[in-house]
PDB file of C-alpha atoms in Angstrom:
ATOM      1  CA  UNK A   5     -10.291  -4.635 -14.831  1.00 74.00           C
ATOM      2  CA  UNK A   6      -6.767  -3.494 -13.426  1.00 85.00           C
ATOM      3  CA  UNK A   7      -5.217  -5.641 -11.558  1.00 92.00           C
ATOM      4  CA  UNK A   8      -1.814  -6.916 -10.005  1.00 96.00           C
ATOM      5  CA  UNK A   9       0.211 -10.117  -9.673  1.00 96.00           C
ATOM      6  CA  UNK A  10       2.798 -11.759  -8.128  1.00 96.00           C
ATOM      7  CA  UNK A  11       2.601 -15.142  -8.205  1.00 96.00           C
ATOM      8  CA  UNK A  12       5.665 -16.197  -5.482  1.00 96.00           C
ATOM      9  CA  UNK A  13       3.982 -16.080  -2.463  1.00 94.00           C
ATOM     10  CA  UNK A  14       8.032 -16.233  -0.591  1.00 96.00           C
ATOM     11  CA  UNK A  15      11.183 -16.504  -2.121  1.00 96.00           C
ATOM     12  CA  UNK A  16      14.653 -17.235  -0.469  1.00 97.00           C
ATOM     13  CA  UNK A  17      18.118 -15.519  -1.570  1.00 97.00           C
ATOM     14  CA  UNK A  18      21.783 -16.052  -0.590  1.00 97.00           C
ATOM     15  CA  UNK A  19      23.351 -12.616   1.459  1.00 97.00           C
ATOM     16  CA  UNK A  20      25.013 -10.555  -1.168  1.00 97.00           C
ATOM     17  CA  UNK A  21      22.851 -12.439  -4.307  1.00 97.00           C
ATOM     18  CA  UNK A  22      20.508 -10.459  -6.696  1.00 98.00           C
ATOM     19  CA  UNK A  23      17.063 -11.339  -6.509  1.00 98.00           C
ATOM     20  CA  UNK A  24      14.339 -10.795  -8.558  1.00 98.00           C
ATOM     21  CA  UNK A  25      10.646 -10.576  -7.711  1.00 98.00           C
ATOM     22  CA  UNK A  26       7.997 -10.805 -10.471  1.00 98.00           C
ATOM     23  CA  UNK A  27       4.651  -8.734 -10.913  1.00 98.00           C
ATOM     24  CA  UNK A  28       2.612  -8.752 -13.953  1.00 98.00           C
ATOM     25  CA  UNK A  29      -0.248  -6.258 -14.260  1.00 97.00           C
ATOM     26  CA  UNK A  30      -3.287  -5.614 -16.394  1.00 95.00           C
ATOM     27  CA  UNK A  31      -4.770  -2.329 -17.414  1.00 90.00           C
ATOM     28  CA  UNK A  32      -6.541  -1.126 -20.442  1.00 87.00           C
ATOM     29  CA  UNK A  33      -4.954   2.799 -18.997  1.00 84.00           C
ATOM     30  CA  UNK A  34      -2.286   3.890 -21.495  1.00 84.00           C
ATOM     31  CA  UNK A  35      -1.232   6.085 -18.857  1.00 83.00           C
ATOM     32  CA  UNK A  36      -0.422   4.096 -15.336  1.00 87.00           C
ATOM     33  CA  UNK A  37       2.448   4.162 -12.058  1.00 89.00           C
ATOM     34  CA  UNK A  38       3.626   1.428 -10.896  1.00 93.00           C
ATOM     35  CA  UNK A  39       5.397   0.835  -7.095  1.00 94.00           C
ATOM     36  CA  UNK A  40       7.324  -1.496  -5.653  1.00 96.00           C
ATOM     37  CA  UNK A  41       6.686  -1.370  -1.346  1.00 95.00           C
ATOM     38  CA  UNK A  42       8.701  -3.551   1.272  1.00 96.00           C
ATOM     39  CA  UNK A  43       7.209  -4.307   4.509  1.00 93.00           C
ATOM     40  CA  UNK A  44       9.510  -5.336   7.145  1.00 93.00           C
ATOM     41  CA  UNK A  45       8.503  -7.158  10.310  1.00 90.00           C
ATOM     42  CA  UNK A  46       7.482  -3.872  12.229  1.00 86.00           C
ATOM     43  CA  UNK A  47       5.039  -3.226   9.689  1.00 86.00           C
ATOM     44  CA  UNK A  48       5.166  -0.202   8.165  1.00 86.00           C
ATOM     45  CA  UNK A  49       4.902  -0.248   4.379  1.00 89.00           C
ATOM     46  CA  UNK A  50       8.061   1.437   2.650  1.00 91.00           C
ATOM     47  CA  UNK A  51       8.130   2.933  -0.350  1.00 91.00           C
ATOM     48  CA  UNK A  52      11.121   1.615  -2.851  1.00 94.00           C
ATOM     49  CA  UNK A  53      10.846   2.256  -6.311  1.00 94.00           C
ATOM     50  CA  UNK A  54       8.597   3.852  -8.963  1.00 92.00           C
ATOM     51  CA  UNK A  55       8.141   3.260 -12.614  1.00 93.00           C
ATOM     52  CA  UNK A  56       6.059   5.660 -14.875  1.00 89.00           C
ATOM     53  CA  UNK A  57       4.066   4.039 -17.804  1.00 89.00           C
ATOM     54  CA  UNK A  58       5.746   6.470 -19.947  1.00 87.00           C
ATOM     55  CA  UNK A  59       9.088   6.130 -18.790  1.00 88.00           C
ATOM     56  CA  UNK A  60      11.517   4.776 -21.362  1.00 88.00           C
ATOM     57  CA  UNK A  61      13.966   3.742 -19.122  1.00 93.00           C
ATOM     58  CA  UNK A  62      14.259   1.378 -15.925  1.00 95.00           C
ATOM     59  CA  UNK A  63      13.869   2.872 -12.703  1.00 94.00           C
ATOM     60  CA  UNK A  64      16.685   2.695  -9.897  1.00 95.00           C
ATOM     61  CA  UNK A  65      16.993   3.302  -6.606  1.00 94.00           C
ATOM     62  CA  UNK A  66      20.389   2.261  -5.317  1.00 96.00           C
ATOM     63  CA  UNK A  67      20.219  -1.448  -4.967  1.00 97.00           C
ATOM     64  CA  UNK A  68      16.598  -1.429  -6.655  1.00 97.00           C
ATOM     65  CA  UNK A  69      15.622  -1.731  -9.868  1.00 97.00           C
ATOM     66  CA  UNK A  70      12.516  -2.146 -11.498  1.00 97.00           C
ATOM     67  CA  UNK A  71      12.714  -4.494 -14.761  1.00 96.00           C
ATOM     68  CA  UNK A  72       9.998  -2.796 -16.762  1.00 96.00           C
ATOM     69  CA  UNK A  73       8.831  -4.774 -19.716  1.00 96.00           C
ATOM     70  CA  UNK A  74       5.538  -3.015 -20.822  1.00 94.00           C
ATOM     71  CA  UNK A  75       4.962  -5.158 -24.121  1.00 94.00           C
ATOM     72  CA  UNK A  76       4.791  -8.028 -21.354  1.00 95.00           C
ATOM     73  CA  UNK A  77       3.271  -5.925 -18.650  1.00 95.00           C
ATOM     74  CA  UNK A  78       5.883  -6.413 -16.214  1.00 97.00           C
ATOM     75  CA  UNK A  79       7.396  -5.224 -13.593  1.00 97.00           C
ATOM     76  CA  UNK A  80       9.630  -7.130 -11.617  1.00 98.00           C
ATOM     77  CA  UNK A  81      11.883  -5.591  -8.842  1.00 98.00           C
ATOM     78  CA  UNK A  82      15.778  -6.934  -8.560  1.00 98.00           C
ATOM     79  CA  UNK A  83      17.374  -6.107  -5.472  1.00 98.00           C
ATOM     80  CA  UNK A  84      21.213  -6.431  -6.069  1.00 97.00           C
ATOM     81  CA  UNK A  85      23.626  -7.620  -3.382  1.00 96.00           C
ATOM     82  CA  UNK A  86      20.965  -8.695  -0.874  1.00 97.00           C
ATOM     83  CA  UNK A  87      21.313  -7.620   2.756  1.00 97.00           C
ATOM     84  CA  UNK A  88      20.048  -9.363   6.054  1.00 97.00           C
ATOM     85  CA  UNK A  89      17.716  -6.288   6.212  1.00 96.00           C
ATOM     86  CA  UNK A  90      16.236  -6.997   2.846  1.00 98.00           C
ATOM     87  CA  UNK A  91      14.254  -9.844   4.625  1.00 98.00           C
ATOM     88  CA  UNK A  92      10.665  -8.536   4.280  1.00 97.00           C
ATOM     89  CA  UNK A  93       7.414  -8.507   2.374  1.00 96.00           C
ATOM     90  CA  UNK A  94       6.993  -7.259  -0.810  1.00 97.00           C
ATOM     91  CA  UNK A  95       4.095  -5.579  -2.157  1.00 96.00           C
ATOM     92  CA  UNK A  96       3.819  -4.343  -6.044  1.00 97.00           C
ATOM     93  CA  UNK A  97       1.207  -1.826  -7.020  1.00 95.00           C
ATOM     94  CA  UNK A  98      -0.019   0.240  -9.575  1.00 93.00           C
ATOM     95  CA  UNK A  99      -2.043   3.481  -9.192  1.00 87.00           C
ATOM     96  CA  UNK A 100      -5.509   3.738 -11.248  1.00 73.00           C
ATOM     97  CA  UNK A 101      -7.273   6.993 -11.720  1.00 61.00           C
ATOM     98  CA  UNK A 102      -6.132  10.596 -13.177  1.00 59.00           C
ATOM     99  CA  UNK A 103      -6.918  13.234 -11.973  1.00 57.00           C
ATOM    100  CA  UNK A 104      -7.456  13.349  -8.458  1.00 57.00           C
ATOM    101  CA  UNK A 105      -7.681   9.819  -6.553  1.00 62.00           C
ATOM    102  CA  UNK A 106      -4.306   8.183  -6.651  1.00 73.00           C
ATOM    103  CA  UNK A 107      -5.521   4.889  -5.143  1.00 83.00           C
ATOM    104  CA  UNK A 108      -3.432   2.211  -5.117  1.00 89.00           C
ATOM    105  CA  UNK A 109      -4.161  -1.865  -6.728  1.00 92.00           C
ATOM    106  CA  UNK A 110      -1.795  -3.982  -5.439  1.00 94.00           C
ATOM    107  CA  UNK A 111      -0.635  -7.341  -5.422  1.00 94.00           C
ATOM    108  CA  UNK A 112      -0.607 -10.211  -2.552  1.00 93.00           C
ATOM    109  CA  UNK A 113       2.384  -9.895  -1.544  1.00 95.00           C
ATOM    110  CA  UNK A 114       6.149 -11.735  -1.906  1.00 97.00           C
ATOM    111  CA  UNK A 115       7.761 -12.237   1.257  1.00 97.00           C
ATOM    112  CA  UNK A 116      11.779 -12.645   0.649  1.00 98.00           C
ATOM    113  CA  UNK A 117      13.578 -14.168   3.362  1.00 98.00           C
ATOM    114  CA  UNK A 118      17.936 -13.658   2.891  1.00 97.00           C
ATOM    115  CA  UNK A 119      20.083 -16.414   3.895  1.00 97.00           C
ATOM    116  CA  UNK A 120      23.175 -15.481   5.898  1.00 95.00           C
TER     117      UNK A 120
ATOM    118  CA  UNK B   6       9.372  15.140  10.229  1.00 63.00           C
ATOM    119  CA  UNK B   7       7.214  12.270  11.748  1.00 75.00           C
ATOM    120  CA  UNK B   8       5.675   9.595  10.344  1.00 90.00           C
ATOM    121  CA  UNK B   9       2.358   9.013   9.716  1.00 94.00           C
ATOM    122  CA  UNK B  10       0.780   7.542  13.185  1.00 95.00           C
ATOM    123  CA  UNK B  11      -1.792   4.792  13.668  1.00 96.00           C
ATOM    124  CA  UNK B  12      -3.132   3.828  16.718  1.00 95.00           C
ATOM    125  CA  UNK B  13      -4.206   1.685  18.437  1.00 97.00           C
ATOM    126  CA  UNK B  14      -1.424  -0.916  16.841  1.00 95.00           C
ATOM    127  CA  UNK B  15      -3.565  -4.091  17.985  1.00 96.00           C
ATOM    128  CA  UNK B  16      -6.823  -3.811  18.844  1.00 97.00           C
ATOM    129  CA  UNK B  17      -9.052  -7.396  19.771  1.00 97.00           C
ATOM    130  CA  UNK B  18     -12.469  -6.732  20.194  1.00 97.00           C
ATOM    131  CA  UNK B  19     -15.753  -9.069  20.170  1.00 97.00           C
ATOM    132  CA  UNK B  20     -18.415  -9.391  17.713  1.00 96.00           C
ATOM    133  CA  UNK B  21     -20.496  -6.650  17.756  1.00 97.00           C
ATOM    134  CA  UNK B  22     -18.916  -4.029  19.342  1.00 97.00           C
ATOM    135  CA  UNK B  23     -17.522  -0.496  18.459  1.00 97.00           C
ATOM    136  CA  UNK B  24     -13.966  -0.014  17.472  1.00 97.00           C
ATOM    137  CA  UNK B  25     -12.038   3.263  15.889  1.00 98.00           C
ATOM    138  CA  UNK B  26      -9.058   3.525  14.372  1.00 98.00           C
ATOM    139  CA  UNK B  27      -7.081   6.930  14.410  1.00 97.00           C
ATOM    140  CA  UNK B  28      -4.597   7.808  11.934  1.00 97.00           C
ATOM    141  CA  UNK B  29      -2.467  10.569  12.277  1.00 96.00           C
ATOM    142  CA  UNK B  30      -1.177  11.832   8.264  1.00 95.00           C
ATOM    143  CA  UNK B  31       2.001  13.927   8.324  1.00 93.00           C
ATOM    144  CA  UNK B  32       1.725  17.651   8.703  1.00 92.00           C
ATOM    145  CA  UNK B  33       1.388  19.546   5.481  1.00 89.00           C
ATOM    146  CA  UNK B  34      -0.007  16.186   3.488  1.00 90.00           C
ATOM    147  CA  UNK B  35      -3.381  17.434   2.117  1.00 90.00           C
ATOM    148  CA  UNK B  36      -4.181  13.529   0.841  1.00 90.00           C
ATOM    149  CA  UNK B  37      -4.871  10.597   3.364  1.00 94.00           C
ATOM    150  CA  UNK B  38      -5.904   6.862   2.041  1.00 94.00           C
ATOM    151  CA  UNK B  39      -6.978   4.375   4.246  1.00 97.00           C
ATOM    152  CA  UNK B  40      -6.245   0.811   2.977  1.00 96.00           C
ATOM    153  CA  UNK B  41      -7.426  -2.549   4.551  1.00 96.00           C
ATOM    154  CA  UNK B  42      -5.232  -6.430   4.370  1.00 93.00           C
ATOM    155  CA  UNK B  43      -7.528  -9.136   5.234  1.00 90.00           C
ATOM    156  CA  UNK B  44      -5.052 -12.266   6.089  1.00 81.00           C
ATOM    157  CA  UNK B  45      -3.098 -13.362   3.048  1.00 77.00           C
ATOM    158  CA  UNK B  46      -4.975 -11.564   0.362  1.00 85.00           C
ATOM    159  CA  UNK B  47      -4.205  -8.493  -1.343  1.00 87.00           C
ATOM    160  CA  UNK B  48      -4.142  -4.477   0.055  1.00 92.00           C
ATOM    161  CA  UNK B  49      -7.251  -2.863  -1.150  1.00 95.00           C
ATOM    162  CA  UNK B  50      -8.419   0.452  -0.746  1.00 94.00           C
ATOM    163  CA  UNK B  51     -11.138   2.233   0.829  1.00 96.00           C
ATOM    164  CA  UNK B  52     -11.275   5.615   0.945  1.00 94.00           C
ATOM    165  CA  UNK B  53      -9.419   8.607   0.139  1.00 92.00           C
ATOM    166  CA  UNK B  54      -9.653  12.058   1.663  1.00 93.00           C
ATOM    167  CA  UNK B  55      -8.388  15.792  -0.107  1.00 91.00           C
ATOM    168  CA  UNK B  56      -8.306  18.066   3.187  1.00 93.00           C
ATOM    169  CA  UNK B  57     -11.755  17.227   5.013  1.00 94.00           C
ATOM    170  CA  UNK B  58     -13.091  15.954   1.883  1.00 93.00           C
ATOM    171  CA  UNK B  59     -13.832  12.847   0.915  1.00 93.00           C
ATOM    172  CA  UNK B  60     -12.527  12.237  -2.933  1.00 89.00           C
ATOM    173  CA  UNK B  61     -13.377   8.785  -3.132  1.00 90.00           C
ATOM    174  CA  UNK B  62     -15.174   6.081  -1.036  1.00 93.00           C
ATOM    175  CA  UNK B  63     -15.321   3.488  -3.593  1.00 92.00           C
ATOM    176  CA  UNK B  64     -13.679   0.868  -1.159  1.00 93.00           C
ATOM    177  CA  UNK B  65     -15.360   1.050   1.563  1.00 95.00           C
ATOM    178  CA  UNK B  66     -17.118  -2.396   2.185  1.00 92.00           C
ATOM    179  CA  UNK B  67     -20.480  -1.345   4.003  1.00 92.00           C
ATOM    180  CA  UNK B  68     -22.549   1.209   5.888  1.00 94.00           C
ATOM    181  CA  UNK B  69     -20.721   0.175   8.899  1.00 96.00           C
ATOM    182  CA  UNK B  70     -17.477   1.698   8.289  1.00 97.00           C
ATOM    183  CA  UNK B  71     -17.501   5.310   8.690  1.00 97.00           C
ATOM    184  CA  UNK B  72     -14.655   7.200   8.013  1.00 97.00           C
ATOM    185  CA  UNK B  73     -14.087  11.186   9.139  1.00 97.00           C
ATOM    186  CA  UNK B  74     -11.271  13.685   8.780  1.00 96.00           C
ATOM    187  CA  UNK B  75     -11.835  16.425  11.725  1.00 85.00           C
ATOM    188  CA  UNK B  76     -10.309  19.977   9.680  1.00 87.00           C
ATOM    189  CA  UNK B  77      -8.112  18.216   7.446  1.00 84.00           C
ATOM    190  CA  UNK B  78      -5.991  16.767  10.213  1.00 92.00           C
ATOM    191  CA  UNK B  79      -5.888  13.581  11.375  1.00 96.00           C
ATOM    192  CA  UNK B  80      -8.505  10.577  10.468  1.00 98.00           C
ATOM    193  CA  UNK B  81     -10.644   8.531  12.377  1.00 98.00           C
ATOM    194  CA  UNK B  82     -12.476   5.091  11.189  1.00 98.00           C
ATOM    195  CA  UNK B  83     -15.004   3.231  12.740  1.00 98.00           C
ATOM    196  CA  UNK B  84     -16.525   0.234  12.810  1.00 97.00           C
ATOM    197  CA  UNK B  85     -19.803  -0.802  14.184  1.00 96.00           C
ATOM    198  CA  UNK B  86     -20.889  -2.990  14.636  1.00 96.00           C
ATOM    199  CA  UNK B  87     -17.256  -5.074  13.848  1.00 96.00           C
ATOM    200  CA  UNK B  88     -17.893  -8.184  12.106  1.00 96.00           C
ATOM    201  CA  UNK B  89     -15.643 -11.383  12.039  1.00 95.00           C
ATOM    202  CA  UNK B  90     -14.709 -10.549   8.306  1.00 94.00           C
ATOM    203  CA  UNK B  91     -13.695  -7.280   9.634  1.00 96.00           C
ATOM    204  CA  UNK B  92     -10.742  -8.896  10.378  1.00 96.00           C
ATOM    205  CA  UNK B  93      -7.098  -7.339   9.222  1.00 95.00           C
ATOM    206  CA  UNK B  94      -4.926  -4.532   9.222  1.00 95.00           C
ATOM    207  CA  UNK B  95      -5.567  -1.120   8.194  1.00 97.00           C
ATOM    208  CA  UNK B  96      -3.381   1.071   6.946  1.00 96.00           C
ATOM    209  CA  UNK B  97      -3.674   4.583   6.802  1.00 96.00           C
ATOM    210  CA  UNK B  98      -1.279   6.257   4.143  1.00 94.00           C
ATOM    211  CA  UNK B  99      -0.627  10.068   3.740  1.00 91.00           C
ATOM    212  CA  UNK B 100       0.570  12.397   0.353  1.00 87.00           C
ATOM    213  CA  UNK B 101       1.210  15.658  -0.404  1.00 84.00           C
ATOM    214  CA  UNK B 102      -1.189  17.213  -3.175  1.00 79.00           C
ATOM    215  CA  UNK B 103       0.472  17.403  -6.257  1.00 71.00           C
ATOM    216  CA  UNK B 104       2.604  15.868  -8.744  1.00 57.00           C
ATOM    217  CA  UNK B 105       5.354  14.926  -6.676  1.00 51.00           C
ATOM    218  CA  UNK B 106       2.915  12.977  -3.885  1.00 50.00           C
ATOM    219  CA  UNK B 107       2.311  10.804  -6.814  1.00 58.00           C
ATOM    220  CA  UNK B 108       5.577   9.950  -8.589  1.00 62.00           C
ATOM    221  CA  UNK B 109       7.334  10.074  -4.514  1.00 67.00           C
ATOM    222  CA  UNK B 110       4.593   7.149  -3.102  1.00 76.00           C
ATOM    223  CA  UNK B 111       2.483   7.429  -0.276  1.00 84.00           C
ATOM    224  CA  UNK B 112       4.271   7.396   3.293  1.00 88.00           C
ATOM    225  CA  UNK B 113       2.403   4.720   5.337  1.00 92.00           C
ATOM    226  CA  UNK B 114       1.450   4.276   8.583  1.00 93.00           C
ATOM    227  CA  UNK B 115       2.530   0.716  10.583  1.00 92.00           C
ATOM    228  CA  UNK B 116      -1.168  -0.396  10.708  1.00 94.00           C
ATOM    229  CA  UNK B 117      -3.535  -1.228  13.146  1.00 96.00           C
ATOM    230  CA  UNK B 118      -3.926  -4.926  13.213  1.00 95.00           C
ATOM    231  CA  UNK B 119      -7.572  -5.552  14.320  1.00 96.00           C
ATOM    232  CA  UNK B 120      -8.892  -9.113  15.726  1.00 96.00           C
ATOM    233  CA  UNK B 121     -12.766  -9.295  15.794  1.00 96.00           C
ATOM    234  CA  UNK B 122     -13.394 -12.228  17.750  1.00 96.00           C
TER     235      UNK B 122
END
C-alpha cells in the first residue's frame, strides 16, 4: 500500500540556517508525484515544491529544495536560509492514481518552529 | 484571482445534529477534492469531483457524509447525523483539469475546523 512518512513530528532551526525535513514513501507505482505543503498558523495549506518520479534532477523553488533519493524513496525538503515566516507545518505527499483522480497520500505532518 | 473559500471556518455542533460545509473552488478549476485531518494524524482524502461529477468517493468514511457539487460550482458536504469521531478539519482543495493542475498542486482552502461535541 502507498503510503507517506515523516517521522519528526517538530523540528527547531536557527533564523538564516538550512533545514531539512525528512519523508520516506512507499509505492509499488513506477510512475508517482510527490509535494511538499506548508501550513502556516492561518491554515491554509500552501503548495511549495514538486518532484516527478521521473525527474532526474532535484526540484527547486527558490529557497526549497526537494532532496530526491528514489533508490531510498526519499524525499526530504531543505529550506535554505530560514525565515521567521518559515515557522509552520509541514505536510509531504504523494499523488496515487493515473488517469483521472489525482488524490493526494500524505504524511502527519512536521511542524518547524525558527528561532530568532 | 481568489482563493478557494471554505466556510464556516469553525463550526461546534452537538452529537447528532446536522452540519454542512461549503467550499467555494476557484473559478475556471474543473477538479475539487475534499480532504479531512482528524487531530494529529495524517490528511486523507475523501472525495473528488470532475465538474458535477463525482470521480472518486473512495474516502468517504460512511453513508452519513454526503457530498454535492450544484453545476460544477461550488461544493457542499454534510454531515448527519455528526458523530464525535467526526471531529477535524476539512479541507476543500481545487485544480484545473489537465496536466498542469497536477505537476502545479492543488490550491487549498483554510479549512473548516469542526468540533462535534
Amino acid at each position: 500500500a502507498q503510503k507517506i512518512t515523516q517521522t519528526q513530528p517538530g523540528m527547531f532551526v536557527q533564523e538564516k540556517e538550512a533545514v531539512t525535513l525528512d519523508c520516506t514513501y512507499d509505492t509499488s507505482d513506477p510512475s508517482y508525484g510527490l509535494f511538499w505543503y506548508k501550513q502556516p498558523s492561518s491554515g491554509e495549506m500552501i503548495f511549495l515544491i514538486y518532484q516527478g518520479s521521473y525527474d532526474q534532477q532535484n526540484a527547486t523553488e527558490g529557497r526549497y529544495s526537494l532532496n530526491f533519493q528514489k533508490a531510498r524513496k526519499s524525499a526530504n525538503l531543505v529550506i535554505s536560509a530560514s525565515q521567521l515566516g518559515d515557522s509552520a507545518m509541514y505536510f509531504c505527499a504523494m499523488r496515487e492514481g493515473a488517469g483521472g483522480t489525482y488524490k493526494y497520500i500524505f504524511g502527519t505532518g512536521t511542524r518547524l518552529k525558527v528561532l530568532a | 484571482e481568489a482563493g478557494v473559500t471554505q466556510f464556516p471556518s469553525h463550526s461546534v455542533i452537538e452529537k447528532g445534529q446536522t452540519v454542512t460545509l461549503r467550499c467555494d473552488p476557484i473559478s475556471g478549476h474543473d477538479n475539487l477534492y475534499w480532504y479531512r485531518r482528524v487531530m494529529g494524524k495524517e490528511i486523507k482524502f475523501l472525495l473528488h469531483f470532475v465538474k458535477e461529477s463525482k470521480q472518486d468517493e473512495s474516502g468517504m468514511p460512511n453513508n452519513r457524509f454526503l457530498a454535492e457539487r450544484t453545476g460544477g460550482t461550488y461544493s457542499t458536504l454534510k454531515v448527519q447525523p455528526a458523530e464525535l469521531e467526526d471531529s477535524g478539519v476539512y479541507f476543500c482543495a481545487s485544480s484545473p483539469l489537465g496536466d498542469r493542475g497536477f505537476h502545479y498542486g492543488y490550491t487549498f482552502g483554510s479549512g473548516t475546523r469542526l468540533t462535534v461535541v
